[in-house]
CSV table of C-alpha atoms in Angstrom, one decimal:
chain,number,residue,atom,x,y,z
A,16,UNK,CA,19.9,7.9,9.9
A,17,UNK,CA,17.1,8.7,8.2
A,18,UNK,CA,15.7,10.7,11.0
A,19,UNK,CA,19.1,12.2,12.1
A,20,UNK,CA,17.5,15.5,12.4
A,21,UNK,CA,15.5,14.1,15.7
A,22,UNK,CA,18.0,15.8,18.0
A,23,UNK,CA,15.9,19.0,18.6
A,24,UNK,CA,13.7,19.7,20.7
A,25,UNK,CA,9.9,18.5,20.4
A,26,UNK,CA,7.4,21.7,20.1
A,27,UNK,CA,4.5,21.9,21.3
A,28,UNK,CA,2.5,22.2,24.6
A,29,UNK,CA,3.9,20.3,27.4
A,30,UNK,CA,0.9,17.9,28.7
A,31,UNK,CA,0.9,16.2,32.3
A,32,UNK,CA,0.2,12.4,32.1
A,33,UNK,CA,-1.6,10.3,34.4
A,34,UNK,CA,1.1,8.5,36.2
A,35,UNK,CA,-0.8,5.5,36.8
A,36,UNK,CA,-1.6,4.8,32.8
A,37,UNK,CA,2.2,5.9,32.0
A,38,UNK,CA,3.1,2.9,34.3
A,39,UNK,CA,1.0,0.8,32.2
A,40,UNK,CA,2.2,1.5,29.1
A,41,UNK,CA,5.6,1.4,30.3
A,42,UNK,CA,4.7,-2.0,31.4
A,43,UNK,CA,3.5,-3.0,28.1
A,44,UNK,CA,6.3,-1.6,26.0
A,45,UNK,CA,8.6,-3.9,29.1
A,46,UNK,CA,6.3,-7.0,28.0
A,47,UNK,CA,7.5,-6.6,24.5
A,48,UNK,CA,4.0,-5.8,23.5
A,49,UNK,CA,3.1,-3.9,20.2
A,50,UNK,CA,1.4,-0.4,20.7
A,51,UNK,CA,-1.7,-0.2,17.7
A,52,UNK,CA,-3.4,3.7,16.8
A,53,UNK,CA,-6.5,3.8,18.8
A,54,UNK,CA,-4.4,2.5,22.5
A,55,UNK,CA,-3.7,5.4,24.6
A,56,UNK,CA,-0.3,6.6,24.1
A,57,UNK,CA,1.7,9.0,25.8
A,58,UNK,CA,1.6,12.8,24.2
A,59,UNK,CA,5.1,12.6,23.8
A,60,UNK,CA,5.8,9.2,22.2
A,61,UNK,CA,2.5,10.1,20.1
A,62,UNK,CA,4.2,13.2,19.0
A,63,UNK,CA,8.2,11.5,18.6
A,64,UNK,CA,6.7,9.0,16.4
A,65,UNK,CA,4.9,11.4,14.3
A,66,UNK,CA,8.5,13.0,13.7
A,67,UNK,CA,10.3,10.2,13.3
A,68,UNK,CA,8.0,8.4,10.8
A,69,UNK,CA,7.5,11.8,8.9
A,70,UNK,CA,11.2,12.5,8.9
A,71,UNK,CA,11.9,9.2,7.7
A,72,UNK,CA,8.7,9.1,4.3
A,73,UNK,CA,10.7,12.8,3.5
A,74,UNK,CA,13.9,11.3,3.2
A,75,UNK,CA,12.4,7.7,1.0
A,76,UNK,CA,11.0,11.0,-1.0
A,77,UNK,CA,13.7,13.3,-1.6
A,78,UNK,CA,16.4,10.2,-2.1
A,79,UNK,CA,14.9,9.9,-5.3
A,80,UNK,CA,16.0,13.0,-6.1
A,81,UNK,CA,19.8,12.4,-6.6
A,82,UNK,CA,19.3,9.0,-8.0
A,83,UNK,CA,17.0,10.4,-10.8
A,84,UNK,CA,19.6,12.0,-11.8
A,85,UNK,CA,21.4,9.7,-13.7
A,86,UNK,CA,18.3,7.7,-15.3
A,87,UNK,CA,18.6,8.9,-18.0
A,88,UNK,CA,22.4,8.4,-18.7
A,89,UNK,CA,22.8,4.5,-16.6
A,90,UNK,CA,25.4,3.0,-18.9
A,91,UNK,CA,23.1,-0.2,-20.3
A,92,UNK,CA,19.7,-0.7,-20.2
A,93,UNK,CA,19.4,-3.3,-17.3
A,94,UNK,CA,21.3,-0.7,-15.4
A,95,UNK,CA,18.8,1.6,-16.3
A,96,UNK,CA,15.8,-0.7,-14.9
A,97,UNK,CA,17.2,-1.6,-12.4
A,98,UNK,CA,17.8,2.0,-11.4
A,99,UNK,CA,14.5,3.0,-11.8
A,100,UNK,CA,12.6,0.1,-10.1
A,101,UNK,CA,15.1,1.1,-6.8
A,102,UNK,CA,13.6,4.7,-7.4
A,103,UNK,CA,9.8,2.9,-7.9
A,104,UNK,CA,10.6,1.5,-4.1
A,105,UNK,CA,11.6,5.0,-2.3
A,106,UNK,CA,8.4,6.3,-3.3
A,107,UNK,CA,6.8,3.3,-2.5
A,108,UNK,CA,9.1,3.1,1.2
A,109,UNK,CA,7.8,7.0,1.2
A,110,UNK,CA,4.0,5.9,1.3
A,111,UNK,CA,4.6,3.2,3.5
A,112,UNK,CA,5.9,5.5,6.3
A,113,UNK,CA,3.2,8.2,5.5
A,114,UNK,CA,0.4,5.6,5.9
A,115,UNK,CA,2.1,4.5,9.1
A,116,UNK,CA,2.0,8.1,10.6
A,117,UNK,CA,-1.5,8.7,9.6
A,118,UNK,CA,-2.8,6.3,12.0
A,119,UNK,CA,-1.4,8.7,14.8
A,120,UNK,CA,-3.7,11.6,13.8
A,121,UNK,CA,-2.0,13.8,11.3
A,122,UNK,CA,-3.2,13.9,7.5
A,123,UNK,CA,-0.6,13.5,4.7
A,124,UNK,CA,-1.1,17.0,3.4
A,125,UNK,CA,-0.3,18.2,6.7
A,126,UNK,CA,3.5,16.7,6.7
A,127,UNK,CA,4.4,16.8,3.1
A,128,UNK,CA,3.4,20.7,3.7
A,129,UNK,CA,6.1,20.6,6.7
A,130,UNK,CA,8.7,19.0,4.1
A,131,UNK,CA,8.0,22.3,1.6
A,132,UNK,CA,8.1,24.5,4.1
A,133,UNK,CA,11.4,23.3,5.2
A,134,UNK,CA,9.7,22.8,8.5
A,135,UNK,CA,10.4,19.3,8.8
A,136,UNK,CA,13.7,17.7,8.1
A,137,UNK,CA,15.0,14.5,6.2
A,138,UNK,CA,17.9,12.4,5.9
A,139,UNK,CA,21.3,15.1,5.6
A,140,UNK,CA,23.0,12.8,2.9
A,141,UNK,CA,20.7,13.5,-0.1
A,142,UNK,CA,21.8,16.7,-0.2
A,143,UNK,CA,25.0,15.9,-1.5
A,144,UNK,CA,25.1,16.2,-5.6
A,145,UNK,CA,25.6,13.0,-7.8
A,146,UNK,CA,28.6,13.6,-10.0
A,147,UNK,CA,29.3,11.1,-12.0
A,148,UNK,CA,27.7,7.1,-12.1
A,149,UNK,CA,30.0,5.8,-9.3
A,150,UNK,CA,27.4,8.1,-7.1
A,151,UNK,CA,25.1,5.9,-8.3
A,152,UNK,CA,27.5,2.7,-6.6
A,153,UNK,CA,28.3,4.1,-3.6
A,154,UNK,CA,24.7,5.4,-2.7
A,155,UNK,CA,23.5,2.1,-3.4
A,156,UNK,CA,26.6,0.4,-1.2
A,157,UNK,CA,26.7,2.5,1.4
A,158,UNK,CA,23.3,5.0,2.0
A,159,UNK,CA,21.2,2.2,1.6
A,160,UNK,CA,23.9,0.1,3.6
A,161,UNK,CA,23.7,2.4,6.1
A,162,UNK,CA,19.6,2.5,5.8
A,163,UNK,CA,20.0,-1.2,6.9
A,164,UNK,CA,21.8,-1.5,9.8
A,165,UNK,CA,19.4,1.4,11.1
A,166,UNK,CA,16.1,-0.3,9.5
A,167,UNK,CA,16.0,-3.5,10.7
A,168,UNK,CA,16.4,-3.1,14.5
A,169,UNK,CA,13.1,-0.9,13.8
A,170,UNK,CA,11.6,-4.1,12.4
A,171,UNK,CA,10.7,-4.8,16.1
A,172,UNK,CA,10.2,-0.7,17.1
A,173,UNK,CA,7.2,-1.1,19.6
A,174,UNK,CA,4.7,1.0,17.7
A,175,UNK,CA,2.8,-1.2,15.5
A,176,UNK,CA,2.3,0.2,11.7
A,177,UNK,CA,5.9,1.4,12.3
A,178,UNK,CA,7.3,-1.6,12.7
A,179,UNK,CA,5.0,-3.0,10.0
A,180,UNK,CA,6.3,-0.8,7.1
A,181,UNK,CA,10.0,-1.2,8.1
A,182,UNK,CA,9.6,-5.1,7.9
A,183,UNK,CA,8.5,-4.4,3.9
A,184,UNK,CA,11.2,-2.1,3.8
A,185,UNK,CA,14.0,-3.9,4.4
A,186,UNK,CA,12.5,-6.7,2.6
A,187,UNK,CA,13.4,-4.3,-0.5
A,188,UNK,CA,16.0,-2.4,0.4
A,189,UNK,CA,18.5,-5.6,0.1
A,190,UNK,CA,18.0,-5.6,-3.7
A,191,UNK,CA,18.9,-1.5,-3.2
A,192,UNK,CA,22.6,-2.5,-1.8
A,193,UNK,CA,23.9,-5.4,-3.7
A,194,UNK,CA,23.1,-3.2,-6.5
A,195,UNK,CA,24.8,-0.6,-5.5
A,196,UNK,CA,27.9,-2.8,-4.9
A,197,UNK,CA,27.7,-4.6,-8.0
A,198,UNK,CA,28.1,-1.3,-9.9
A,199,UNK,CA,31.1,-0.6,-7.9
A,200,UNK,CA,32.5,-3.7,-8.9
A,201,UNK,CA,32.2,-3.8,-12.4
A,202,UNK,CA,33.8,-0.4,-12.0
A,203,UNK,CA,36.8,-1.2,-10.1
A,204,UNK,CA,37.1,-4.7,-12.4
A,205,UNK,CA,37.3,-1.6,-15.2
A,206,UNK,CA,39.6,0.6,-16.6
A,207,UNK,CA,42.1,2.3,-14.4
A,208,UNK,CA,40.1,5.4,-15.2
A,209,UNK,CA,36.9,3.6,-13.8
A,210,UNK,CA,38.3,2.3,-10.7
A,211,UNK,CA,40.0,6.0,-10.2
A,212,UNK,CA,36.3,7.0,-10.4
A,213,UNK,CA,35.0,4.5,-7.7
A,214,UNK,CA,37.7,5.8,-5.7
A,215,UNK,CA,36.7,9.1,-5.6
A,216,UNK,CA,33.0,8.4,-5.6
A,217,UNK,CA,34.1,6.4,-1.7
A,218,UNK,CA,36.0,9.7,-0.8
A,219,UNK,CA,33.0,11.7,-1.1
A,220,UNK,CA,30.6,9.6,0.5
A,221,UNK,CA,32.3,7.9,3.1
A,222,UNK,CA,31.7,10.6,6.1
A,223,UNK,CA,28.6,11.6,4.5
A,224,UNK,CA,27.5,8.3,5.1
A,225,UNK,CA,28.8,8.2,9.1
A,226,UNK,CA,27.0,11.2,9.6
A,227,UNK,CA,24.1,9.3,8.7
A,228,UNK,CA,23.8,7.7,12.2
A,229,UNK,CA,23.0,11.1,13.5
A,230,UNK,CA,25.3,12.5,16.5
A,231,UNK,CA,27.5,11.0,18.9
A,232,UNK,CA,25.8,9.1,21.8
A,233,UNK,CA,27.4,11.9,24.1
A,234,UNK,CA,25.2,14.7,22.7
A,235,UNK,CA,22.1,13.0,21.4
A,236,UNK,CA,19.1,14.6,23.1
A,237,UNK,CA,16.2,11.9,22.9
A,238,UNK,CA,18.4,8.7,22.6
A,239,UNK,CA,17.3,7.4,26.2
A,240,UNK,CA,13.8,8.5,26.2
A,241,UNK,CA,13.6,6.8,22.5
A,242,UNK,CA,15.3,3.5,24.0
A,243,UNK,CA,13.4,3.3,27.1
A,244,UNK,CA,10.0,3.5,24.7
A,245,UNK,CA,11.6,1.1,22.2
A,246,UNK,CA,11.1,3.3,19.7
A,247,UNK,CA,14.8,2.9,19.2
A,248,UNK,CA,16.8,0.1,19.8
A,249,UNK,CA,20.2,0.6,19.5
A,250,UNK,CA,22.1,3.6,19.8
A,251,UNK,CA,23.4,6.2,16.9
A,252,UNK,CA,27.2,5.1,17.7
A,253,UNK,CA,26.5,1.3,17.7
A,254,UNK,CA,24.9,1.3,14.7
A,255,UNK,CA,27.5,3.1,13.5
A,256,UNK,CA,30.5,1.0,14.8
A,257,UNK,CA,28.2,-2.0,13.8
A,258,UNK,CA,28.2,-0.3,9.8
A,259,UNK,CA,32.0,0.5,9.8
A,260,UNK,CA,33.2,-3.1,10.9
A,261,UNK,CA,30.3,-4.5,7.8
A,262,UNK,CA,31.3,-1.8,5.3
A,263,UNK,CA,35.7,-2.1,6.1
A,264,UNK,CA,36.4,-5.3,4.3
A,265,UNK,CA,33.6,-4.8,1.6
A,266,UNK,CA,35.9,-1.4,0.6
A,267,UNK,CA,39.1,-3.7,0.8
A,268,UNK,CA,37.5,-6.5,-1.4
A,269,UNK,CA,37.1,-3.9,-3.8
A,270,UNK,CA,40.6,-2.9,-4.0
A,271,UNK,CA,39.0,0.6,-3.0
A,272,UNK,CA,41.4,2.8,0.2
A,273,UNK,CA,38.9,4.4,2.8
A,274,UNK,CA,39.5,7.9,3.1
A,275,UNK,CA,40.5,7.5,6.7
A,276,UNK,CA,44.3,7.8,7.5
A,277,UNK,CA,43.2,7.2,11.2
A,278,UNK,CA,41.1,3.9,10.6
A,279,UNK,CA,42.8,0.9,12.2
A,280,UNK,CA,41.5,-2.4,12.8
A,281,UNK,CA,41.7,-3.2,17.2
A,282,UNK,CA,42.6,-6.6,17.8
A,283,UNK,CA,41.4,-6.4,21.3
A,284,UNK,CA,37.5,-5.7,20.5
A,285,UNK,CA,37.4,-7.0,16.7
A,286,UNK,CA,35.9,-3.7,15.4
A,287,UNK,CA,37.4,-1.1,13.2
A,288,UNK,CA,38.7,1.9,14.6
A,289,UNK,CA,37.7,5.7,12.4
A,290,UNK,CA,38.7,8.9,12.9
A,291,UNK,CA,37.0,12.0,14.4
A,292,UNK,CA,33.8,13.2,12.2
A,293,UNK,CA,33.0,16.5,11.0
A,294,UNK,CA,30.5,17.7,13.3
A,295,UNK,CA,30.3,20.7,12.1
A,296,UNK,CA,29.7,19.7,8.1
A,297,UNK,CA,26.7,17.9,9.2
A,298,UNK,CA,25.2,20.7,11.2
A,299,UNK,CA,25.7,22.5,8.3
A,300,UNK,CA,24.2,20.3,6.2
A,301,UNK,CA,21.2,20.0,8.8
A,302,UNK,CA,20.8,23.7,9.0
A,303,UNK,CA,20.3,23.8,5.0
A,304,UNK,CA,23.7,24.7,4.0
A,305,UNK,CA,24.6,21.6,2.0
A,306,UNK,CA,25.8,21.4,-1.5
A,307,UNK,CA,22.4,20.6,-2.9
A,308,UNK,CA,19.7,22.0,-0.6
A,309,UNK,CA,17.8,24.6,-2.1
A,310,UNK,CA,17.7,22.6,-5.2
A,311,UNK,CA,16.2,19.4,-3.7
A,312,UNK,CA,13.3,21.5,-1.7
A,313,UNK,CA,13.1,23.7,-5.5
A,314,UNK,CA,12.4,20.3,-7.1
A,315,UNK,CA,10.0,18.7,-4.8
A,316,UNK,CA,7.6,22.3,-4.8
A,317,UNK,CA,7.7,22.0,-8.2
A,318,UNK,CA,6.7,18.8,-8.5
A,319,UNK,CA,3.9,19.2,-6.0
A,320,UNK,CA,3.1,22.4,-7.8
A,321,UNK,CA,2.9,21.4,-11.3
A,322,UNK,CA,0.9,18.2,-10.4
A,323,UNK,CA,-1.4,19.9,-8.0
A,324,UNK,CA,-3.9,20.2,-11.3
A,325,UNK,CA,-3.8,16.7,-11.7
A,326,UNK,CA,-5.1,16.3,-7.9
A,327,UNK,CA,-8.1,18.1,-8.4
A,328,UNK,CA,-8.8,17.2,-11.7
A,329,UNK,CA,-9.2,13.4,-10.3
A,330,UNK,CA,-11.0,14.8,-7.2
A,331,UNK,CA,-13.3,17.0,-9.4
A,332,UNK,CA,-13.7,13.3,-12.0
A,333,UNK,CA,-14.7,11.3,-9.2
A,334,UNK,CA,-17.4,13.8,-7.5
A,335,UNK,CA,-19.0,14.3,-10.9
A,336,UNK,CA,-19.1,10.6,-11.3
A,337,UNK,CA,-20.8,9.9,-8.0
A,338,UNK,CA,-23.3,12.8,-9.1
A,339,UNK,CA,-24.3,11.2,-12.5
A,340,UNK,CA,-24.7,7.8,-10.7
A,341,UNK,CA,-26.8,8.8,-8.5
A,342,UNK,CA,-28.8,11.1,-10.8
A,343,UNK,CA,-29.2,7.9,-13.2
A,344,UNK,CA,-30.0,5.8,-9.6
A,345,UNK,CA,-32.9,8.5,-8.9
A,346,UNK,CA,-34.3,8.1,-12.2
A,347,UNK,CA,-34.6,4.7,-12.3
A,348,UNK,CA,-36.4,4.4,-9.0
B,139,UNK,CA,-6.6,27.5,-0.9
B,140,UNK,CA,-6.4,24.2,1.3
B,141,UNK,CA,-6.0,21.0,-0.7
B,142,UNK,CA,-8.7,19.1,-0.4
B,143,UNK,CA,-7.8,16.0,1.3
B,144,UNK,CA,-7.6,12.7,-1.1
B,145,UNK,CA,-9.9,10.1,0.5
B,146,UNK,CA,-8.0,7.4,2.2
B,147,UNK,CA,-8.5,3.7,1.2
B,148,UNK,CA,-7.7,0.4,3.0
B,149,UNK,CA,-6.0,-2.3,1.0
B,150,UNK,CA,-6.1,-6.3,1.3
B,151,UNK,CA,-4.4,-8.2,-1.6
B,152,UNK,CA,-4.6,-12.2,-1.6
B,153,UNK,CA,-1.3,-13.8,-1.7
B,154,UNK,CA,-2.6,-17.1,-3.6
B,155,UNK,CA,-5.9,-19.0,-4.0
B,156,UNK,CA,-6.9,-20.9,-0.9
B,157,UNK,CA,-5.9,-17.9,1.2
B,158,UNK,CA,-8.3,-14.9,2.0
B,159,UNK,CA,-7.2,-11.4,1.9
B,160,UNK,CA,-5.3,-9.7,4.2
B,161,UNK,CA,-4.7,-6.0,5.3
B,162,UNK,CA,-1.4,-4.6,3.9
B,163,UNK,CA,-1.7,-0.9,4.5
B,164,UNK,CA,-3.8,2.3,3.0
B,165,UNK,CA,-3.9,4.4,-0.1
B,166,UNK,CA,-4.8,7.8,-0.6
B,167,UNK,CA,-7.2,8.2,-4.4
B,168,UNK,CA,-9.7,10.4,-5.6
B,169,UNK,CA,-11.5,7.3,-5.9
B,170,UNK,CA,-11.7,3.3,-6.1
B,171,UNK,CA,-10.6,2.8,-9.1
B,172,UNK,CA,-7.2,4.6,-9.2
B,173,UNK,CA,-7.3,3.4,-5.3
B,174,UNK,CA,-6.7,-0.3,-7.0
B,175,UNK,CA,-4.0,1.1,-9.2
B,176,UNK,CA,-2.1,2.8,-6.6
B,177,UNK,CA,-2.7,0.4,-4.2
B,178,UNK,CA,-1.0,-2.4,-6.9
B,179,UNK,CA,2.3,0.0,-7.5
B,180,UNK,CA,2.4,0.8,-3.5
B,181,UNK,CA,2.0,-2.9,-2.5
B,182,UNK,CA,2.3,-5.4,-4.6
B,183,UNK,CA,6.0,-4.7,-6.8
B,184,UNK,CA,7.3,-8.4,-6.6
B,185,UNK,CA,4.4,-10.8,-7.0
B,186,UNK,CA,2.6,-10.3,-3.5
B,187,UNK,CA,-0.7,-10.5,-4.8
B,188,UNK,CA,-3.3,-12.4,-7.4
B,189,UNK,CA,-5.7,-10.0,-6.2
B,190,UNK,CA,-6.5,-6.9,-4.3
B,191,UNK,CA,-9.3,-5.0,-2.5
B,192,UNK,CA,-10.0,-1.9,-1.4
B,193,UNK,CA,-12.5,-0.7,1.0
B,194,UNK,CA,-13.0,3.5,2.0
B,195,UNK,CA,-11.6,3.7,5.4
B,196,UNK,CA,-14.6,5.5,6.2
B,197,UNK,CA,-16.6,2.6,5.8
B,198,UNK,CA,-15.1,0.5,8.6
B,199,UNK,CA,-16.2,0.4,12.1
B,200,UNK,CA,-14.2,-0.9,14.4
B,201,UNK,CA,-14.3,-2.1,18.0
B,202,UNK,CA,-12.7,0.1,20.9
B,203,UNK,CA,-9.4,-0.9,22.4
B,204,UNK,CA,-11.1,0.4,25.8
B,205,UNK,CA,-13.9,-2.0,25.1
B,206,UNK,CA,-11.5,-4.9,24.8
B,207,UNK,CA,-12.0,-6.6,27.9
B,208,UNK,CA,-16.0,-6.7,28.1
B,209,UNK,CA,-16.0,-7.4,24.4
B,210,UNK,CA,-13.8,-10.5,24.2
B,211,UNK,CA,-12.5,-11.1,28.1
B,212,UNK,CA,-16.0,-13.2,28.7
B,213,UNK,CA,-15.0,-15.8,25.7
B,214,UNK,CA,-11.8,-17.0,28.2
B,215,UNK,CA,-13.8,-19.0,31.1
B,216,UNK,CA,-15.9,-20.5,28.6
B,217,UNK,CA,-13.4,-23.4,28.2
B,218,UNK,CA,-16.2,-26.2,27.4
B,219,UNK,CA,-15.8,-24.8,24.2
B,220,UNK,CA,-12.3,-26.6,23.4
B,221,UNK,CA,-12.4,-30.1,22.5
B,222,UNK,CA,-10.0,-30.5,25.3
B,223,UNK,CA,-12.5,-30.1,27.8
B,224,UNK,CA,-14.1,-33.4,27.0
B,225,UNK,CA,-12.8,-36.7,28.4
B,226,UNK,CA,-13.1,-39.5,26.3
B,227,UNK,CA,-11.7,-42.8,27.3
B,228,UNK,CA,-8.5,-44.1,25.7
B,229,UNK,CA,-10.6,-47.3,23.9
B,230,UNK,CA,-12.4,-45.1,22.0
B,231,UNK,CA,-9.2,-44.0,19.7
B,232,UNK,CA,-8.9,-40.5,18.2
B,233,UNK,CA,-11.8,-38.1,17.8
């Protein structure tokens, strides 16, 4: 999902825990209760949340990115606002998710600085390009879709602020997909040249969006740890099976073909069988060999460069401020 | 050179009259007045709010977790506090 990139290993020093208070906070993550910033944590699930949170604000942050790209050329003005108030609530979801992982001990600075770097990783499907306004359908259908299914079992994660900023999240996010479907509806109600575009928009982001999920079950590193903490609550392949059997027969009411000659709907267990994902693309895409990259990380330095004047301008307005009023307290005194 | 960290602000935004204010998340803003204004783009985008504060974090002191049991434990055997405690006799009717 949006933290696909959590199957590496966690850096840092490894640190010995007091059995008895792991017990206890076992117990209390068992009881169902919440964990809030100041209780004692384990190192580790202090330091998986950090990532997870962070990894999640970077993608709400970059996945402006591809969407920004058509603002300026939405085909009617309400499809322009509407466009740009889902972009408003990214970097809005963004903040969220950074405020949440600054009440485990790390400063904003710090992890927009690991984004730059291209220390820390987001979300592999923004860095596919947007080629034509379909894009715009199917990232609203299915990314945010797929944002969903992930999202609201994190509703009830058992860190606190986490769970917190997820239930505003998927408050908004809902608005995010039926737009997104609604464009490719009025597309495939269209012109056979429009619905031929819709088509090939689905054929492009269809895996993509799988991949999403993160890797198979068999070979994800931190799935148990992440389960038996709560942090996660479902696994990356039943959210995924749980996505394909929503996303089947919203494709088909289209009118729209999955690009999947193996998919295939199993009587037996009511869900709908896909073929073998590209394992390989989406390390790729990981490892910072996707289509688009180097120019999302290009954009977002600049844009932290070019307003980084504007940062201390403020900070240098509101110390001078506080200086005068308090020179013009003195005097009155 | 370092950026200088934006100072971090708590926000509480009223939902309607008749209800108090309630903690929603923080802010980061050079200072309280551009905390409001990001604090009504970040929280308040579809009609959350008739009104919003926002308090430095640095100016809240809070109680310690570890403290939690001296601090509010006592308050649990005190139950003559409840109404319930009381026995009045049916006769008497509600009170």
């Amino acid at each position: 999902m949006y933290t696909q990139a959590l199957n590496e290993r966690i850096d840092g020093p490894r640190v010995v825990e007091d059995p008895e208070k792991l017990a206890a906070f076992q117990a209390r993550i068992d009881a169902e209760e919440k964990i809030e910033p100041n209780d004692w944590m384990p190192e580790a699930y202090r330091r998986t949340l950090v990532r997870q949170i962070s990894q999640h604000a970077h993608s709400e942050v970059v996945g402006m990115l591809p969407e920004g790209n058509w603002l300026t050329r939405a085909p009617t003005l309400k499809r322009k606002a509407a466009l740009l108030a889902k972009i408003q609530d990214e970097g809005g979801h963004g903040l969220y998710l950074y405020a949440a992982a600054e009440t485990l001990g790390v400063s904003r600075e710090e992890l927009y600085e690991q984004l730059l770097s291209g220390k820390a990783k987001y979300s592999s499907i923004f860095n596919y390009p947007t080629l034509t306004w379909a894009d715009i359908g199917c990232i609203g259908w299915l990314v945010d879709g797929a944002a969903i299914m992930n999202q609201i079992p994190l509703c009830r994660t058992s860190y606190g602020p986490y769970a917190r900023a997820m239930i505003r999240i998927c408050k908004e996010e809902s608005f995010h997909q039926r737009q997104g479907y609604e464009i490719m509806l009025a597309l495939c109600r269209g012109t056979p040249e429009q619905k031929a575009m819709a088509q090939d928009a689905l054929n492009r982001w269809w895996w993509p969006a799988l991949m999403m999920f993160g890797p198979p079950d068999s070979e994800s590193v931190h799935t148990e740890q992440s389960m038996r903490w709560k942090i996660k609550r479902f696994t990356n392949d039943e959210l995924r099976q749980k996505f394909v059997d929503a996303t089947v027969p919203q494709a088909h009411y289209l009118g729209l073909t999955i690009p999947d000659p193996e998919l295939r709907y199993d009587e037996a267990t009511g869900h709908w069988r896909y073929g073998p994902i590209d394992w390989d693309e989406f390390k790729r895409v990981i490892a910072g060999f996707g289509p688009c990259n180097r120019e999302r990380l290009a954009a977002r330095r600049k844009a932290h460069e070019e307003g980084r004047w504007v940062r201390e301008a403020a900070i240098a307005h509101a110390e001078k401020r506080r200086m005068r009023e308090r020179a013009q307290r003195l005097a009155a005194e | 050179m370092a950026e200088q960290p934006m100072p971090l602000w708590e926000v509480f935004v009223r939902a309607r009259t008749g209800l108090a204010h309630r903690h929603v998340g923080s802010v980061h803003a050079p200072d309280a007045e551009m905390a409001l204004q990001a604090a009504r783009d970040t929280y308040t985008r579809r009609g959350e709010a008739i009104s919003i504060w926002v308090v430095p974090s640095s100016a809240i002191t809070a109680s310690d977790p570890a403290d939690k049991d001296s601090l509010f434990e006592p308050t649990a055997s005190k139950i003559y506090r409840h109404p319930s405690f009381y026995e009045i006799p049916e006769e008497v009717g509600h009170m």
